[in-house]
C-alpha atoms as one frame of an Amber mdcrd trajectory, in Angstrom:
protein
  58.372  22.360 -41.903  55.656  19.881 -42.804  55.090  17.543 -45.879  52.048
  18.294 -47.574  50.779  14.875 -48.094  47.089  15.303 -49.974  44.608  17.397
 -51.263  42.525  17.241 -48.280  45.298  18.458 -45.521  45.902  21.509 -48.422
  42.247  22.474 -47.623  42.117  22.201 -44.019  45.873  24.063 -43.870  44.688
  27.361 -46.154  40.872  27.809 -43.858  43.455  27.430 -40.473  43.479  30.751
 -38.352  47.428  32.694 -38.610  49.683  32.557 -41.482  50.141  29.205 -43.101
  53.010  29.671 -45.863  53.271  26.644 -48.413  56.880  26.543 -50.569  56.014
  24.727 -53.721  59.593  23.033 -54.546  61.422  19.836 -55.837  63.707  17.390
 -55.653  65.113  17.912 -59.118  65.253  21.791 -58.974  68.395  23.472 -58.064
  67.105  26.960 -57.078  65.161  24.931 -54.454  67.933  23.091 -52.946  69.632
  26.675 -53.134  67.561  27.610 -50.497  67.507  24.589 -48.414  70.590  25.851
 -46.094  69.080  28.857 -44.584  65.526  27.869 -44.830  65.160  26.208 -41.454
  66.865  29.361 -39.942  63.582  31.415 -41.270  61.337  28.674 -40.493  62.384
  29.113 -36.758  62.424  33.170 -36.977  58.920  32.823 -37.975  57.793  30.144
 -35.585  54.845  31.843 -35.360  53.863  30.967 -38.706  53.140  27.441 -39.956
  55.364  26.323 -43.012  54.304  23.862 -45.884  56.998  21.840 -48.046  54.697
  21.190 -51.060  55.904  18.634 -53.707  55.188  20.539 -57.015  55.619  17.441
 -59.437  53.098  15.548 -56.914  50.764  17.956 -56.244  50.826  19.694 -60.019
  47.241  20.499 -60.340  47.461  22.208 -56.870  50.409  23.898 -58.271  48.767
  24.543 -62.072  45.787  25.850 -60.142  47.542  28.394 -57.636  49.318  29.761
 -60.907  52.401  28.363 -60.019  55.073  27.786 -62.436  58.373  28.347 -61.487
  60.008  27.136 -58.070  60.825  27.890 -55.472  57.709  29.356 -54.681  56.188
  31.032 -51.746  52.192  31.547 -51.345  51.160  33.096 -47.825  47.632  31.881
 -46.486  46.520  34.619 -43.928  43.270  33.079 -41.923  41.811  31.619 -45.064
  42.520  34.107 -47.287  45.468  34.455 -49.981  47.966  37.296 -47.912  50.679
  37.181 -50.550  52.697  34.976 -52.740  56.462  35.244 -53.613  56.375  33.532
 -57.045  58.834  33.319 -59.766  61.510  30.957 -61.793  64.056  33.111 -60.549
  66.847  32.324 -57.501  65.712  33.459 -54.354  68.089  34.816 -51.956  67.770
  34.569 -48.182  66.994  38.245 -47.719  64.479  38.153 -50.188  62.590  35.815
 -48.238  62.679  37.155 -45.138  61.692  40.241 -46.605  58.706  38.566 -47.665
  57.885  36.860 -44.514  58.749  39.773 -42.605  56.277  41.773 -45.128  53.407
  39.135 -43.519  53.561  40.490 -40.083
């Protein structure tokens, strides 16, 4: 998984042809370390899809401006064009993320 590290690289990543999927996280947030353990096992079952750790407390007008407020969050860029966003403050369990990446194929 990349590092989202500006503005700019967010822009060129959501016009990019396939599925781009950025997880808005943190360091602080313990739903998002939750995760952390099983993510890179998704990440390779959809190697076909690029994946974007974005930095919510660096990048919080990105994040303000998607509509994201709680974290972990999942938005799903399909060929320049919003596909579908897993969004919520709640937990999210493995299955219900490969459920949603699954949903992108």
């Amino acid at each position: 998984m990349q590092i989202l590290e500006s503005v700019e690289q967010f822009e060129e990543l959501y016009k990019k042809e396939g599925v781009v999927v950025f997880t808005f996280s943190a360091d602080w947030c313990p739903d998002c370390r939750f995760i952390e353990p099983f993510m890179p096992k998704l990440v390779e079952k959809y190697s076909d899809y690029d994946f974007v750790y974005v930095d919510r407390d660096k990048f919080i007008d990105l994040a303000i401006g998607l509509q994201i407020m709680g974290i972990p969050s999942f938005v799903a860029i399909k060929n320049g064009k919003e596909e579908a966003r897993f969004v919520s403050k709640l937990r999210k369990s493995e299955k219900e993320i490969d459920d949603f990446l699954g949903a992108l194929r």
